[in-house]
């Protein structure tokens, strides 16, 4: 019965014909959603469940989720995502559902793993776009502001700036002073024979006064859409320096297209590990990379919150740039 949310009509059979091109295809064949089944607004409640709720909400449909999983005969759930997805996976784990988690977020900010699927591809895209943008920044002798994804963690901005050789990097963890940053960028431009300078900035960055650029209503996880802090910085740079500014928000370009080789390798190996755990009837675990080694950690590691940049170790908060020293003996991703 296609109208029954728990019927086989709502299930995709993962046979060889269906899965054979997944490894070479960008995006996700499962599609993705900002829905939190534990906190559903009345206008987002599925039609089949609306007669079960009264009031304005939000509503907790976790009991329905668990009943549906049981009726479909699912023995283990493999959630794939970042802190929001995995926080709800932890809720299902607490309710007794066998869960095996796979960390996937370009922000690379999930506790318990050094690496999340998507990070390498996002940084690779960022580096490529920045190098392409150099031609315009140089020919027009501009200051260029490049805004990157990164709500709570500035690792994407930091690592992209480090690998692309960008002059300055602003990260989510450290509020910035636009005037100080303006002076640094003007000096960078003057010292560059091509007469331009570039700065990356995390979408979740804040000015020293604490301002955070948000738009729209909060989603089911309590997050409003970020974006625009780069434009705010560009306007501040123009006002203080009189320079013309290039502002580029990379946004979804960072997560578009096919994955790079590192993400392919990690994703395939994480999948093998998750399948092995399911076959061995082990659950309550998250597959992980720690110090260059594949391993698993308790899914309860999620309770430690979001993993953030080690500012003391990797960032010069006075100069707004990566601080990478004494690489010998460090893990692949530096911390």
Short mmCIF file of C-alpha atoms in Angstrom, two decimals:
data_model
loop_
_atom_site.label_atom_id
_atom_site.label_comp_id
_atom_site.label_asym_id
_atom_site.label_seq_id
_atom_site.Cartn_x
_atom_site.Cartn_y
_atom_site.Cartn_z
CA UNK A 1 0.00 0.00 0.00
CA UNK A 2 1.79 3.15 -1.22
CA UNK A 3 -0.25 5.28 1.18
CA UNK A 4 1.10 3.38 4.20
CA UNK A 5 4.42 4.93 5.34
CA UNK A 6 5.50 1.57 6.75
CA UNK A 7 4.74 -0.50 3.66
CA UNK A 8 7.25 -2.10 1.30
CA UNK A 9 6.12 0.43 -1.32
CA UNK A 10 8.21 3.03 0.53
CA UNK A 11 11.40 0.92 0.49
CA UNK A 12 14.24 1.02 -2.03
CA UNK A 13 15.81 -2.34 -2.74
CA UNK A 14 19.58 -1.88 -2.80
CA UNK A 15 20.32 -4.46 -5.48
CA UNK A 16 23.38 -4.31 -7.80
CA UNK A 17 21.44 -2.50 -10.53
CA UNK A 18 20.52 0.29 -8.12
CA UNK A 19 23.86 0.78 -6.37
CA UNK A 20 26.35 0.19 -9.18
CA UNK A 21 26.95 3.90 -9.98
CA UNK A 22 26.81 5.32 -6.46
CA UNK A 23 30.60 5.44 -6.08
CA UNK A 24 31.00 7.76 -9.07
CA UNK A 25 27.97 9.98 -8.47
CA UNK A 26 27.98 13.24 -6.54
CA UNK A 27 25.30 14.13 -4.02
CA UNK A 28 23.31 11.39 -2.33
CA UNK A 29 20.96 8.86 -3.90
CA UNK A 30 19.09 8.78 -0.58
CA UNK A 31 18.49 12.55 -0.76
CA UNK A 32 18.74 14.64 2.38
CA UNK A 33 16.48 16.59 4.70
CA UNK A 34 16.61 19.11 7.52
CA UNK A 35 13.71 17.32 9.22
CA UNK A 36 14.16 16.33 12.86
CA UNK A 37 11.58 13.58 13.60
CA UNK A 38 11.79 14.50 17.27
CA UNK A 39 10.79 18.10 16.59
CA UNK A 40 8.33 18.47 13.71
CA UNK A 41 6.30 21.63 13.16
CA UNK A 42 2.60 21.29 12.39
CA UNK A 43 3.02 22.38 8.77
CA UNK A 44 5.74 19.75 8.23
CA UNK A 45 3.88 16.85 9.86
CA UNK A 46 3.35 14.03 7.32
CA UNK A 47 -0.24 13.80 6.08
CA UNK A 48 -0.54 10.24 7.40
CA UNK A 49 0.26 11.44 10.94
CA UNK A 50 -1.64 14.72 11.14
CA UNK A 51 -4.73 13.10 12.63
CA UNK A 52 -2.56 11.83 15.50
CA UNK A 53 -1.52 15.26 16.74
CA UNK A 54 -3.24 18.34 18.07
CA UNK A 55 -2.02 21.83 18.78
CA UNK A 56 0.69 23.83 17.07
CA UNK A 57 3.67 21.62 17.85
CA UNK A 58 6.48 20.95 17.56
CA UNK A 59 5.69 17.22 17.69
CA UNK A 60 7.88 14.25 18.55
CA UNK A 61 7.29 11.39 16.10
CA UNK A 62 10.07 9.18 17.42
CA UNK A 63 7.62 6.50 18.54
CA UNK A 64 6.27 6.34 14.99
CA UNK A 65 9.82 6.12 13.60
CA UNK A 66 10.60 3.20 15.89
CA UNK A 67 7.34 1.42 15.03
CA UNK A 68 8.00 1.84 11.32
CA UNK A 69 11.54 0.50 11.63
CA UNK A 70 10.21 -2.53 13.49
CA UNK A 71 7.43 -3.16 10.94
CA UNK A 72 9.90 -2.98 8.07
CA UNK A 73 12.12 -5.56 9.76
CA UNK A 74 15.17 -3.29 9.85
CA UNK A 75 17.78 -4.80 12.17
CA UNK A 76 20.20 -1.87 12.20
CA UNK A 77 20.07 1.77 11.13
CA UNK A 78 23.08 3.41 9.45
CA UNK A 79 22.63 7.20 9.65
CA UNK A 80 25.04 9.21 7.51
CA UNK A 81 25.59 12.88 8.33
CA UNK A 82 26.86 15.55 10.66
CA UNK A 83 26.07 16.63 14.19
CA UNK A 84 22.34 17.15 13.60
CA UNK A 85 21.74 13.81 11.87
CA UNK A 86 23.90 11.94 14.34
CA UNK A 87 22.34 13.66 17.35
CA UNK A 88 18.99 12.17 16.34
CA UNK A 89 20.71 8.85 15.70
CA UNK A 90 21.91 9.04 19.29
CA UNK A 91 18.30 9.58 20.35
CA UNK A 92 17.30 6.37 18.54
CA UNK A 93 20.23 4.58 20.16
CA UNK A 94 19.01 5.72 23.57
CA UNK A 95 15.58 4.31 22.66
CA UNK A 96 17.14 0.89 22.03
CA UNK A 97 17.50 0.97 18.24
CA UNK A 98 20.72 -0.65 16.92
CA UNK A 99 22.57 2.25 15.28
CA UNK A 100 25.87 2.34 13.36
CA UNK A 101 26.82 5.93 12.49
CA UNK A 102 28.89 7.25 9.59
CA UNK A 103 30.21 10.83 9.97
CA UNK A 104 29.70 12.95 6.85
CA UNK A 105 29.98 16.72 6.87
CA UNK A 106 32.18 19.07 4.93
CA UNK A 107 32.67 21.06 8.17
CA UNK A 108 34.64 18.07 9.56
CA UNK A 109 33.40 18.88 13.05
CA UNK A 110 32.06 15.58 14.44
CA UNK A 111 33.61 14.53 17.75
CA UNK A 112 35.24 11.11 17.81
CA UNK A 113 36.78 11.19 14.33
CA UNK A 114 39.61 13.14 12.74
CA UNK A 115 37.87 12.99 9.37
CA UNK A 116 34.32 13.25 8.03
CA UNK A 117 33.30 12.33 4.49
CA UNK A 118 33.06 15.44 2.31
CA UNK A 119 35.82 17.51 3.89
CA UNK A 120 38.53 16.77 1.33
CA UNK A 121 36.24 17.40 -1.64
CA UNK A 122 35.05 20.70 -0.14
CA UNK A 123 38.60 21.90 0.52
CA UNK A 124 39.72 20.76 -2.94
CA UNK A 125 36.88 22.74 -4.53
CA UNK A 126 37.74 25.76 -2.39
CA UNK A 127 41.41 25.71 -3.35
CA UNK A 128 40.54 25.37 -7.05
CA UNK A 129 38.06 28.25 -7.01
CA UNK A 130 40.46 30.49 -5.08
CA UNK A 131 43.26 29.88 -7.57
CA UNK A 132 40.85 30.64 -10.43
CA UNK A 133 39.74 33.82 -8.68
CA UNK A 134 43.34 35.01 -8.43
CA UNK A 135 43.29 35.93 -12.13
CA UNK A 136 40.47 38.44 -11.62
CA UNK A 137 41.79 39.70 -8.28
CA UNK A 138 45.22 40.25 -9.79
CA UNK A 139 44.18 41.80 -13.10
CA UNK A 140 41.86 44.26 -11.35
CA UNK A 141 44.16 44.75 -8.32
CA UNK A 142 41.41 44.01 -5.82
CA UNK A 143 40.94 42.77 -2.29
CA UNK A 144 39.06 39.46 -2.51
CA UNK A 145 36.82 38.01 0.21
CA UNK A 146 35.90 34.34 -0.16
CA UNK A 147 33.16 33.03 2.14
CA UNK A 148 33.16 29.30 2.89
CA UNK A 149 30.82 26.94 4.70
CA UNK A 150 31.54 26.37 8.40
CA UNK A 151 28.92 27.09 11.05
CA UNK A 152 30.70 26.29 14.31
CA UNK A 153 34.06 25.08 13.05
CA UNK A 154 36.42 27.16 10.93
CA UNK A 155 38.48 24.19 9.76
CA UNK A 156 37.27 24.50 6.15
CA UNK A 157 38.33 28.15 5.97
CA UNK A 158 41.60 27.49 7.80
CA UNK A 159 42.74 24.48 5.77
CA UNK A 160 41.61 25.97 2.45
CA UNK A 161 43.55 29.15 3.19
CA UNK A 162 46.59 27.13 4.25
CA UNK A 163 46.62 25.01 1.09
CA UNK A 164 45.75 27.85 -1.30
CA UNK A 165 48.28 30.25 0.21
CA UNK A 166 45.64 32.87 1.00
CA UNK A 167 46.88 35.98 2.83
CA UNK A 168 44.43 35.85 5.77
CA UNK A 169 41.79 33.47 7.13
CA UNK A 170 38.89 34.27 9.45
CA UNK A 171 37.41 31.31 11.33
CA UNK A 172 34.28 30.70 13.37
CA UNK A 173 36.17 30.23 16.60
CA UNK A 174 37.78 33.69 16.76
CA UNK A 175 35.78 36.96 16.48
CA UNK A 176 37.54 39.39 14.16
CA UNK A 177 38.18 43.13 14.12
CA UNK A 178 37.35 44.46 10.63
CA UNK A 179 39.64 47.46 11.06
CA UNK A 180 42.63 45.35 12.07
CA UNK A 181 41.93 42.92 9.23
CA UNK A 182 41.61 45.79 6.74
CA UNK A 183 45.02 47.15 7.67
CA UNK A 184 46.61 43.71 7.31
CA UNK A 185 45.06 43.12 3.89
CA UNK A 186 46.13 46.53 2.58
CA UNK A 187 49.68 45.73 3.66
CA UNK A 188 49.41 42.31 1.98
CA UNK A 189 48.28 43.94 -1.26
CA UNK A 190 51.12 46.45 -1.22
CA UNK A 191 53.70 43.72 -0.70
CA UNK A 192 52.30 41.59 -3.54
CA UNK A 193 53.89 42.38 -6.95
CA UNK A 194 50.51 41.61 -8.54
CA UNK A 195 48.79 44.10 -6.21
CA UNK A 196 45.99 42.02 -4.76
CA UNK A 197 45.20 40.25 -1.48
CA UNK A 198 42.75 37.54 -0.46
CA UNK A 199 40.99 36.45 2.72
CA UNK A 200 38.81 33.42 3.44
CA UNK A 201 36.05 33.64 6.03
CA UNK A 202 33.81 31.02 7.63
CA UNK A 203 30.06 31.59 7.25
CA UNK A 204 29.79 31.31 11.04
CA UNK A 205 32.43 33.95 11.77
CA UNK A 206 31.51 36.90 13.97
CA UNK A 207 32.86 40.41 14.29
CA UNK A 208 34.35 41.36 17.62
CA UNK A 209 31.02 42.94 18.60
CA UNK A 210 29.45 39.49 18.34
CA UNK A 211 27.32 39.98 15.23
CA UNK A 212 26.36 36.76 13.39
CA UNK A 213 24.82 36.95 9.92
CA UNK A 214 21.65 34.82 9.83
CA UNK A 215 18.58 34.75 7.60
CA UNK A 216 15.19 33.06 7.58
CA UNK A 217 13.49 30.99 10.25
CA UNK A 218 15.17 28.34 12.39
CA UNK A 219 15.07 24.79 11.06
CA UNK A 220 14.02 21.73 13.05
CA UNK A 221 17.42 21.64 14.76
CA UNK A 222 17.21 25.29 15.82
CA UNK A 223 19.61 26.59 13.18
CA UNK A 224 18.95 29.65 11.03
CA UNK A 225 20.64 29.88 7.66
CA UNK A 226 24.07 31.46 7.81
CA UNK A 227 25.66 33.51 5.08
CA UNK A 228 26.56 37.08 4.31
CA UNK A 229 29.34 37.68 6.82
CA UNK A 230 31.75 37.82 3.87
CA UNK A 231 29.69 40.56 2.27
CA UNK A 232 29.64 42.44 5.58
CA UNK A 233 33.43 42.13 5.73
CA UNK A 234 33.73 43.31 2.12
CA UNK A 235 31.65 46.40 2.86
CA UNK A 236 33.76 47.15 5.94
CA UNK A 237 36.95 46.77 3.89
CA UNK A 238 35.66 49.14 1.22
CA UNK A 239 34.53 51.72 3.78
CA UNK A 240 37.87 51.74 5.58
CA UNK A 241 40.23 51.46 2.60
CA UNK A 242 38.31 52.83 -0.39
CA UNK A 243 39.43 49.73 -2.28
CA UNK A 244 37.15 47.89 -4.69
CA UNK A 245 36.26 44.47 -3.29
CA UNK A 246 35.56 41.10 -4.89
CA UNK A 247 33.15 39.13 -2.71
CA UNK A 248 32.61 35.47 -3.59
CA UNK A 249 30.39 33.14 -1.57
CA UNK A 250 31.35 29.60 -2.59
CA UNK A 251 28.41 28.02 -0.74
CA UNK A 252 27.06 24.95 -2.55
CA UNK A 253 29.82 24.99 -5.16
CA UNK A 254 32.02 23.44 -2.45
CA UNK A 255 29.78 20.40 -2.15
CA UNK A 256 28.80 19.95 -5.78
CA UNK A 257 30.02 17.42 -8.31
CA UNK A 258 31.76 14.10 -7.82
CA UNK A 259 33.83 13.33 -4.70
CA UNK A 260 37.61 13.41 -4.85
CA UNK A 261 39.79 10.33 -4.39
CA UNK A 262 40.34 10.75 -0.65
CA UNK A 263 36.62 11.02 0.01
CA UNK A 264 36.01 7.97 -2.19
CA UNK A 265 38.54 5.98 -0.20
CA UNK A 266 37.24 7.01 3.21
CA UNK A 267 33.58 6.59 2.23
CA UNK A 268 34.15 3.10 0.84
CA UNK A 269 36.13 2.02 3.88
CA UNK A 270 33.62 3.52 6.31
CA UNK A 271 30.88 1.63 4.45
CA UNK A 272 32.76 -1.66 4.72
CA UNK A 273 33.28 -1.09 8.44
CA UNK A 274 29.60 -0.27 8.97
CA UNK A 275 28.52 -3.39 7.06
CA UNK A 276 30.91 -5.54 9.10
CA UNK A 277 29.50 -4.14 12.34
CA UNK A 278 25.95 -4.84 11.18
CA UNK A 279 26.79 -8.41 10.20
CA UNK A 280 28.48 -8.94 13.57
CA UNK A 281 25.40 -7.51 15.35
CA UNK A 282 27.47 -4.72 16.90
CA UNK A 283 25.80 -1.34 17.29
CA UNK A 284 26.00 1.89 19.22
CA UNK A 285 29.21 2.66 17.34
CA UNK A 286 30.45 5.31 14.93
CA UNK A 287 33.04 4.45 12.30
CA UNK A 288 36.01 6.74 12.60
CA UNK A 289 39.52 7.74 11.55
CA UNK A 290 41.84 8.41 14.49
CA UNK A 291 45.52 9.25 14.00
CA UNK A 292 45.42 7.82 10.48
CA UNK A 293 43.86 4.51 11.59
CA UNK A 294 40.37 3.21 10.85
CA UNK A 295 38.53 2.40 14.05
CA UNK A 296 35.17 2.79 15.78
CA UNK A 297 34.09 4.85 18.78
CA UNK A 298 30.94 4.81 20.91
CA UNK A 299 28.20 6.86 19.27
CA UNK A 300 27.88 8.63 22.62
CA UNK A 301 31.00 10.60 21.61
CA UNK A 302 28.45 12.88 19.94
CA UNK A 303 27.53 14.19 23.38
CA UNK A 304 30.85 16.04 23.53
CA UNK A 305 29.44 18.61 21.10
CA UNK A 306 31.00 20.01 17.95
CA UNK A 307 34.71 19.55 17.27
CA UNK A 308 36.36 22.92 16.72
CA UNK A 309 39.71 24.21 15.51
CA UNK A 310 42.55 24.02 18.04
CA UNK A 311 43.22 27.75 17.94
CA UNK A 312 46.31 27.67 20.17
CA UNK A 313 47.93 25.01 18.01
CA UNK A 314 46.88 25.97 14.48
CA UNK A 315 45.78 29.61 14.29
CA UNK A 316 47.37 33.00 14.78
CA UNK A 317 44.47 35.01 16.18
CA UNK A 318 46.40 38.29 16.00
CA UNK A 319 47.42 37.95 12.36
CA UNK A 320 44.33 36.04 11.15
CA UNK A 321 46.21 33.26 9.41
CA UNK A 322 47.05 29.57 9.79
CA UNK A 323 49.84 28.76 12.21
CA UNK A 324 51.33 25.43 11.22
CA UNK A 325 54.68 24.63 12.76
CA UNK A 326 56.58 21.49 13.73
CA UNK A 327 54.71 19.17 11.36
CA UNK A 328 57.01 16.23 12.13
CA UNK A 329 55.13 13.70 14.22
CA UNK A 330 51.70 15.25 13.66
CA UNK A 331 48.80 13.19 12.27
CA UNK A 332 47.77 13.59 8.63
CA UNK A 333 45.15 16.24 9.40
CA UNK A 334 47.50 18.03 11.85
CA UNK A 335 45.41 17.36 15.00
#
